[in-house]
Amino acid sequence: MSHETVYAIASGKGGVGKTTTTVNLGTALAEAGERVAIVDADLGMANLAGFVSLTPDSITLYDVLAGDASIDDATYRLADNIVAVPSGTSLDEYAETSPEGLREVVDELRSQFDYVFLDVGAGISHETVLPLGLADAVLLVSTPEPAAVHDSTKTLELTDRSGGTVAGLVLTRTRPDGDISHEEIADRLEVPLLGTIPEDPAARDSVYAGTPLVVFEPDGPASAAYRRLAADLTGVDVPVPTGGDGSGADDDSTPADSAPDQAGATAESTAADSETDDDTDGRQAAHDDVSSAITEAESDP
Ligand code: ADP
Ligand code: MG
């Protein structure tokens, strides 16, 4: 398939809804029968930890990046058709990881899953920039808040410099009384408006429940918006519930086959065998590109 299947979910400012977007776009597509992997590329933060049961000994993306485990070992089933790759949260472990290994992780997941979503950290650190260039497309997430919109320009710039492509803007936590139109915000950033996700208290409740919002409150306004976004983005036929009476399309959207375990079973890592001098050079080049992108961004006024 030649269309975009690996998305980086990125933002300039933290706390704008990246993880919520990653989890719910992924789950909406999984419910529609697509095989999905979501990856906590926001290293050091426990973004996905609430959705998978981890013990302190659990294998995470850290172990994969450190070369101590295969990606299959760090893949946890979230629900039918969807797995999560959580990052570790210990700063000690973090110091030993090499973000460059993410390229192999993404390549491997790309070959095993229909869609891969990378939950990228906010800001301009090295591990933030790398995924922007690895993804087929970057989804820029922002709230309508001026500071968040402003910080989005940094992410646009970094994506550009890391050779990535921004698909467009997802505006989250929108309110009907906003004094600037959503289109106008996207116009200012000179990117297409891909979708708007309304403010919905169920979003926070779903996090406490450890359940994706689209499952927790399938017919709610934010869930409907995430399903619509998933459909618009990928062209996949994602049923969008129409009413708030629980009679939405969700009931008949159960995928016929549940493939995650099967997908996981074939996830035997080949990464260790495929390391060639070419790969090493490529990674070094990518590292240099990213480093100079960060330096340029940091020196911006
Ligand atoms: P990020 O990953 O960018 O840091 P999160 O997805 O963790 O952001 O969201 C930050 C907070 O905002 C969380 O408490 C989340 O539940 C809440 N939130 C996200 N989207 C919405 C929404 N549409 N309505 C209300 N609260 C939301
Ligand atoms: Mg997050």
CSV table of C-alpha atoms and ligand atoms in Angstrom, one decimal:
chain,number,residue,atom,x,y,z
A,1,MET,CA,0.0,0.0,0.0
A,2,SER,CA,1.4,3.3,-0.9
A,3,HIS,CA,-0.8,5.6,1.2
A,4,GLU,CA,0.2,7.1,4.5
A,5,THR,CA,0.1,4.6,7.4
A,6,VAL,CA,2.6,5.9,9.9
A,7,TYR,CA,1.5,9.1,11.7
A,8,ALA,CA,3.4,11.2,14.2
A,9,ILE,CA,1.1,13.0,16.6
A,10,ALA,CA,2.9,16.1,17.6
A,11,SER,CA,2.5,19.5,19.3
A,12,GLY,CA,4.6,22.4,20.3
A,13,LYS,CA,3.0,22.7,23.7
A,14,GLY,CA,2.4,19.9,26.1
A,15,GLY,CA,-1.0,18.9,27.5
A,16,VAL,CA,-3.0,19.7,24.4
A,17,GLY,CA,-4.3,16.2,23.6
A,18,LYS,CA,-1.7,14.3,21.7
A,19,THR,CA,-2.0,11.1,23.8
A,20,THR,CA,-5.8,11.3,23.7
A,21,THR,CA,-5.6,11.7,19.9
A,22,THR,CA,-3.2,8.9,19.5
A,23,VAL,CA,-5.2,6.4,21.6
A,24,ASN,CA,-8.6,7.3,20.1
A,25,LEU,CA,-7.6,7.5,16.4
A,26,GLY,CA,-5.9,4.2,16.9
A,27,THR,CA,-8.9,2.6,18.7
A,28,ALA,CA,-11.4,4.0,16.2
A,29,LEU,CA,-9.5,2.4,13.3
A,30,ALA,CA,-9.0,-0.9,15.3
A,31,GLU,CA,-12.8,-1.1,15.9
A,32,ALA,CA,-13.2,-0.7,12.1
A,33,GLY,CA,-11.0,-3.8,11.6
A,34,GLU,CA,-7.6,-2.2,10.9
A,35,ARG,CA,-4.6,-3.6,12.7
A,36,VAL,CA,-3.0,-0.7,14.7
A,37,ALA,CA,0.0,-0.1,16.8
A,38,ILE,CA,0.5,3.0,19.0
A,39,VAL,CA,3.9,3.9,20.2
A,40,ASP,CA,4.8,6.1,23.2
A,41,ALA,CA,7.6,8.1,21.5
A,42,ASP,CA,7.3,10.7,24.2
A,43,LEU,CA,10.2,9.0,26.0
A,44,GLY,CA,10.3,9.2,29.8
A,45,MET,CA,6.6,10.0,30.1
A,46,ALA,CA,3.9,7.5,31.2
A,47,ASN,CA,1.5,8.4,28.4
A,48,LEU,CA,0.2,4.9,27.6
A,49,ALA,CA,0.9,3.4,31.0
A,50,GLY,CA,-2.7,3.9,32.1
A,51,PHE,CA,-4.0,1.8,29.2
A,52,VAL,CA,-1.7,-1.2,29.6
A,53,SER,CA,-0.9,-3.1,32.8
A,54,LEU,CA,2.8,-2.7,33.4
A,55,THR,CA,4.9,-3.9,36.3
A,56,PRO,CA,8.3,-2.3,37.0
A,57,ASP,CA,9.9,-5.3,35.2
A,58,SER,CA,7.8,-5.0,32.1
A,59,ILE,CA,9.7,-4.7,28.9
A,60,THR,CA,9.2,-1.3,27.3
A,61,LEU,CA,10.4,0.7,24.3
A,62,TYR,CA,13.5,1.5,26.4
A,63,ASP,CA,14.6,-2.1,26.3
A,64,VAL,CA,14.1,-2.2,22.6
A,65,LEU,CA,16.0,1.0,22.0
A,66,ALA,CA,18.8,-0.3,24.3
A,67,GLY,CA,19.0,-3.4,22.2
A,68,ASP,CA,18.0,-5.7,25.0
A,69,ALA,CA,14.6,-6.8,23.7
A,70,SER,CA,12.7,-7.2,20.4
A,71,ILE,CA,9.8,-5.0,19.6
A,72,ASP,CA,7.5,-8.0,20.0
A,73,ASP,CA,8.5,-8.2,23.6
A,74,ALA,CA,7.5,-4.5,24.2
A,75,THR,CA,4.1,-4.8,22.4
A,76,TYR,CA,1.0,-5.0,24.6
A,77,ARG,CA,-2.5,-5.7,23.5
A,78,LEU,CA,-4.8,-2.8,24.2
A,79,ALA,CA,-8.0,-4.2,22.7
A,80,ASP,CA,-9.0,-6.2,19.6
A,81,ASN,CA,-6.8,-5.2,16.7
A,82,ILE,CA,-4.7,-2.7,18.7
A,83,VAL,CA,-1.4,-2.9,20.5
A,84,ALA,CA,0.6,-0.3,22.4
A,85,VAL,CA,4.3,0.0,22.8
A,86,PRO,CA,4.8,1.9,26.1
A,87,SER,CA,8.0,3.8,26.9
A,88,GLY,CA,9.7,3.3,30.2
A,89,THR,CA,9.5,6.0,32.7
A,90,SER,CA,12.7,5.7,34.7
A,91,LEU,CA,15.1,8.5,33.9
A,92,ASP,CA,18.1,6.2,34.6
A,93,GLU,CA,17.0,3.8,31.9
A,94,TYR,CA,16.2,6.7,29.6
A,95,ALA,CA,19.8,7.9,29.8
A,96,GLU,CA,20.9,4.6,28.2
A,97,THR,CA,18.5,4.6,25.3
A,98,SER,CA,19.3,5.7,21.8
A,99,PRO,CA,16.4,7.4,20.1
A,100,GLU,CA,17.9,6.6,16.7
A,101,GLY,CA,16.8,3.0,17.2
A,102,LEU,CA,13.3,4.3,16.7
A,103,ARG,CA,13.8,4.1,13.0
A,104,GLU,CA,14.0,0.3,13.1
A,105,VAL,CA,11.1,0.1,15.5
A,106,VAL,CA,8.9,2.1,13.1
A,107,ASP,CA,10.0,0.1,10.1
A,108,GLU,CA,9.2,-3.1,11.8
A,109,LEU,CA,5.8,-2.0,13.0
A,110,ARG,CA,5.0,-0.6,9.6
A,111,SER,CA,5.4,-4.0,8.1
A,112,GLN,CA,3.2,-5.7,10.6
A,113,PHE,CA,0.3,-3.2,11.1
A,114,ASP,CA,-2.1,-1.4,8.9
A,115,TYR,CA,-1.5,1.9,10.9
A,116,VAL,CA,1.1,3.1,13.3
A,117,PHE,CA,0.7,6.2,15.5
A,118,LEU,CA,3.6,7.7,17.2
A,119,ASP,CA,2.8,9.8,20.3
A,120,VAL,CA,5.5,12.3,20.2
A,121,GLY,CA,6.8,14.5,23.0
A,122,ALA,CA,6.2,18.2,23.0
A,123,GLY,CA,9.0,20.6,22.5
A,124,ILE,CA,12.2,20.5,20.5
A,125,SER,CA,14.4,17.8,22.1
A,126,HIS,CA,16.2,15.2,20.0
A,127,GLU,CA,13.7,12.4,20.6
A,128,THR,CA,10.9,14.7,19.7
A,129,VAL,CA,12.3,15.7,16.3
A,130,LEU,CA,13.3,12.2,15.1
A,131,PRO,CA,9.8,10.8,14.8
A,132,LEU,CA,8.7,13.8,12.8
A,133,GLY,CA,10.9,12.7,10.0
A,134,LEU,CA,10.2,9.0,10.3
A,135,ALA,CA,6.5,9.2,9.9
A,136,ASP,CA,4.7,9.4,6.6
A,137,ALA,CA,2.7,12.4,7.9
A,138,VAL,CA,2.6,14.5,11.0
A,139,LEU,CA,-0.6,15.5,12.7
A,140,LEU,CA,-0.2,18.8,14.5
A,141,VAL,CA,-2.3,18.9,17.6
A,142,SER,CA,-3.2,22.1,19.3
A,143,THR,CA,-5.9,23.6,21.4
A,144,PRO,CA,-7.3,27.0,20.2
A,145,GLU,CA,-5.4,28.7,23.1
A,146,PRO,CA,-3.0,31.3,21.6
A,147,ALA,CA,0.1,30.0,23.4
A,148,ALA,CA,-0.5,26.5,22.0
A,149,VAL,CA,-1.1,27.8,18.5
A,150,HIS,CA,2.0,29.9,18.7
A,151,ASP,CA,4.1,26.9,19.8
A,152,SER,CA,2.7,24.9,16.9
A,153,THR,CA,4.9,27.0,14.5
A,154,LYS,CA,8.0,25.4,16.1
A,155,THR,CA,6.7,21.9,15.4
A,156,LEU,CA,5.9,22.9,11.8
A,157,GLU,CA,9.5,24.2,11.4
A,158,LEU,CA,11.1,21.2,13.0
A,159,THR,CA,9.0,18.8,10.8
A,160,ASP,CA,10.1,20.7,7.7
A,161,ARG,CA,13.8,20.5,8.7
A,162,SER,CA,13.6,16.8,9.6
A,163,GLY,CA,12.3,16.1,6.2
A,164,GLY,CA,8.8,15.3,7.4
A,165,THR,CA,5.4,16.3,6.1
A,166,VAL,CA,2.6,17.9,8.1
A,167,ALA,CA,-0.8,16.5,7.1
A,168,GLY,CA,-2.6,19.3,8.9
A,169,LEU,CA,-4.0,20.5,12.2
A,170,VAL,CA,-6.2,18.8,14.7
A,171,LEU,CA,-7.8,21.3,17.1
A,172,THR,CA,-8.7,19.8,20.4
A,173,ARG,CA,-10.8,20.9,23.3
A,174,THR,CA,-12.7,23.4,21.2
A,175,ARG,CA,-15.6,25.3,22.7
A,176,PRO,CA,-18.6,26.7,20.9
A,177,ASP,CA,-17.8,30.2,22.4
A,178,GLY,CA,-14.3,30.5,21.0
A,179,ASP,CA,-13.7,33.9,19.6
A,180,ILE,CA,-11.5,32.9,16.7
A,181,SER,CA,-12.7,30.5,14.0
A,182,HIS,CA,-11.0,27.2,13.8
A,183,GLU,CA,-10.4,27.7,10.1
A,184,GLU,CA,-8.7,31.0,10.8
A,185,ILE,CA,-6.3,29.2,13.3
A,186,ALA,CA,-5.4,26.7,10.6
A,187,ASP,CA,-5.0,29.5,8.0
A,188,ARG,CA,-2.6,31.3,10.3
A,189,LEU,CA,-0.5,28.2,10.5
A,190,GLU,CA,-0.9,27.7,6.8
A,191,VAL,CA,-1.9,24.0,7.2
A,192,PRO,CA,-5.2,22.3,6.4
A,193,LEU,CA,-7.7,21.9,9.3
A,194,LEU,CA,-8.1,18.1,9.5
A,195,GLY,CA,-10.6,18.1,12.3
A,196,THR,CA,-11.8,19.6,15.6
A,197,ILE,CA,-12.4,17.7,18.8
A,198,PRO,CA,-14.8,19.4,21.2
A,199,GLU,CA,-14.2,19.8,24.9
A,200,ASP,CA,-15.7,16.8,26.5
A,201,PRO,CA,-15.4,15.9,30.2
A,202,ALA,CA,-15.6,12.2,29.3
A,203,ALA,CA,-12.0,12.6,27.9
A,204,ARG,CA,-10.6,13.0,31.3
A,205,ASP,CA,-12.9,10.4,32.8
A,206,SER,CA,-11.8,7.9,30.2
A,207,VAL,CA,-8.2,8.3,31.3
A,208,TYR,CA,-9.0,7.5,34.9
A,209,ALA,CA,-11.0,4.5,33.7
A,210,GLY,CA,-8.0,3.4,31.7
A,211,THR,CA,-10.3,3.0,28.7
A,212,PRO,CA,-10.0,4.8,25.3
A,213,LEU,CA,-12.6,7.5,25.1
A,214,VAL,CA,-14.2,6.0,21.9
A,215,VAL,CA,-14.9,2.9,24.0
A,216,PHE,CA,-15.7,4.7,27.3
A,217,GLU,CA,-18.3,7.0,25.8
A,218,PRO,CA,-18.8,5.9,22.1
A,219,ASP,CA,-21.6,8.3,21.4
A,220,GLY,CA,-20.1,11.3,23.0
A,221,PRO,CA,-19.1,14.4,21.0
A,222,ALA,CA,-15.4,14.0,21.2
A,223,SER,CA,-15.6,10.3,20.3
A,224,ALA,CA,-17.7,11.1,17.3
A,225,ALA,CA,-15.2,13.7,16.3
A,226,TYR,CA,-12.3,11.2,16.6
A,227,ARG,CA,-14.1,8.6,14.5
A,228,ARG,CA,-14.8,11.2,11.9
A,229,LEU,CA,-11.2,12.3,11.9
A,230,ALA,CA,-10.0,8.7,11.6
A,231,ALA,CA,-12.3,8.2,8.6
A,232,ASP,CA,-11.3,11.4,6.9
A,233,LEU,CA,-7.6,10.8,7.4
A,234,THR,CA,-7.4,7.3,6.2
A,235,GLY,CA,-10.4,6.7,4.0
A,236,VAL,CA,-11.3,3.7,6.2
A,237,ASP,CA,-15.0,3.2,6.7
A,238,VAL,CA,-15.2,4.1,10.4
A,239,PRO,CA,-18.8,4.1,11.6
A,240,VAL,CA,-19.6,7.5,13.2
A,241,PRO,CA,-22.4,7.3,15.7
A,242,THR,CA,-25.1,9.9,15.0
A,243,GLY,CA,-27.2,10.0,18.1
A,244,GLY,CA,-26.5,10.3,21.8
A,245,ASP,CA,-29.0,7.6,22.7
A,246,GLY,CA,-26.6,4.7,22.6
A,247,SER,CA,-28.0,3.4,19.3
A,248,GLY,CA,-24.9,4.5,17.4
A,249,ALA,CA,-23.1,2.4,14.8
A,250,ASP,CA,-20.7,1.2,17.4
A,251,ASP,CA,-22.6,-2.1,18.1
A,252,ASP,CA,-22.2,-3.4,14.6
A,253,SER,CA,-18.6,-2.3,14.1
A,254,THR,CA,-17.1,-5.2,15.9
A,255,PRO,CA,-14.3,-6.5,13.7
A,256,ALA,CA,-15.0,-10.1,12.4
A,257,ASP,CA,-11.5,-11.2,13.2
A,258,SER,CA,-9.3,-10.2,16.1
A,259,ALA,CA,-5.8,-10.2,14.8
A,260,PRO,CA,-3.6,-8.5,17.4
A,261,ASP,CA,-2.3,-11.7,18.9
A,262,GLN,CA,-1.7,-13.1,15.5
A,263,ALA,CA,0.1,-9.9,14.5
A,264,GLY,CA,2.1,-10.1,17.8
A,265,ALA,CA,3.0,-13.7,17.2
A,266,THR,CA,4.7,-12.8,13.9
A,267,ALA,CA,6.5,-9.9,15.5
A,268,GLU,CA,9.7,-11.9,15.9
A,269,SER,CA,12.4,-9.3,15.7
A,270,THR,CA,14.6,-9.3,12.7
A,271,ALA,CA,16.1,-6.0,13.6
A,272,ALA,CA,19.2,-7.4,15.2
A,273,ASP,CA,20.1,-9.3,12.0
A,274,SER,CA,19.5,-6.4,9.6
A,275,GLU,CA,22.0,-4.0,11.0
A,276,THR,CA,24.4,-3.1,8.2
A,277,ASP,CA,26.9,-0.4,7.7
A,278,ASP,CA,24.4,1.3,5.5
A,279,ASP,CA,21.9,1.5,8.3
A,280,THR,CA,24.5,2.9,10.6
A,281,ASP,CA,25.5,5.6,8.2
A,282,GLY,CA,21.8,6.4,7.5
A,283,ARG,CA,21.1,6.7,11.2
A,284,GLN,CA,24.2,8.9,11.7
A,285,ALA,CA,23.0,11.1,8.9
A,286,ALA,CA,19.5,11.3,10.4
A,287,HIS,CA,21.1,12.1,13.7
A,288,ASP,CA,23.1,15.0,12.2
A,289,ASP,CA,20.0,16.3,10.4
A,290,VAL,CA,18.0,16.3,13.6
A,291,SER,CA,20.8,17.9,15.6
A,292,SER,CA,21.1,20.7,13.2
A,293,ALA,CA,17.3,21.2,13.1
A,294,ILE,CA,17.3,21.5,16.9
A,295,THR,CA,20.2,23.9,16.9
A,296,GLU,CA,18.5,26.1,14.3
A,297,ALA,CA,15.2,26.0,16.2
A,298,GLU,CA,16.8,26.8,19.5
A,299,SER,CA,18.6,29.8,18.0
A,300,ASP,CA,15.3,31.2,16.7
A,301,PRO,CA,14.1,34.3,18.5
B,1,ADP,P1,-0.7,15.5,25.7
B,1,ADP,O1,-0.5,14.1,25.4
B,1,ADP,O2,-0.6,16.5,24.5
B,1,ADP,O3,0.1,16.0,26.9
B,1,ADP,P2,-3.3,14.6,26.7
B,1,ADP,O4,-3.9,13.8,25.6
B,1,ADP,O5,-2.7,13.8,27.8
B,1,ADP,O6,-2.3,15.7,26.2
B,1,ADP,O7,-4.4,15.6,27.3
B,1,ADP,C1,-4.2,16.5,28.4
B,1,ADP,C2,-5.4,16.5,29.3
B,1,ADP,O8,-6.5,17.1,28.6
B,1,ADP,C3,-5.8,15.2,29.8
B,1,ADP,O9,-6.2,15.3,31.1
B,1,ADP,C4,-7.0,14.8,28.9
B,1,ADP,O10,-7.9,14.0,29.5
B,1,ADP,C5,-7.6,16.2,28.6
B,1,ADP,N1,-8.3,16.2,27.3
B,1,ADP,C6,-7.8,15.8,26.1
B,1,ADP,N2,-8.7,16.0,25.2
B,1,ADP,C7,-9.8,16.5,25.8
B,1,ADP,C8,-11.1,17.0,25.3
B,1,ADP,N3,-11.5,16.9,24.0
B,1,ADP,N4,-12.0,17.5,26.2
B,1,ADP,C9,-11.6,17.6,27.5
B,1,ADP,N5,-10.4,17.2,28.0
B,1,ADP,C10,-9.5,16.7,27.2
B,2,MG,MG,0.9,12.8,26.1
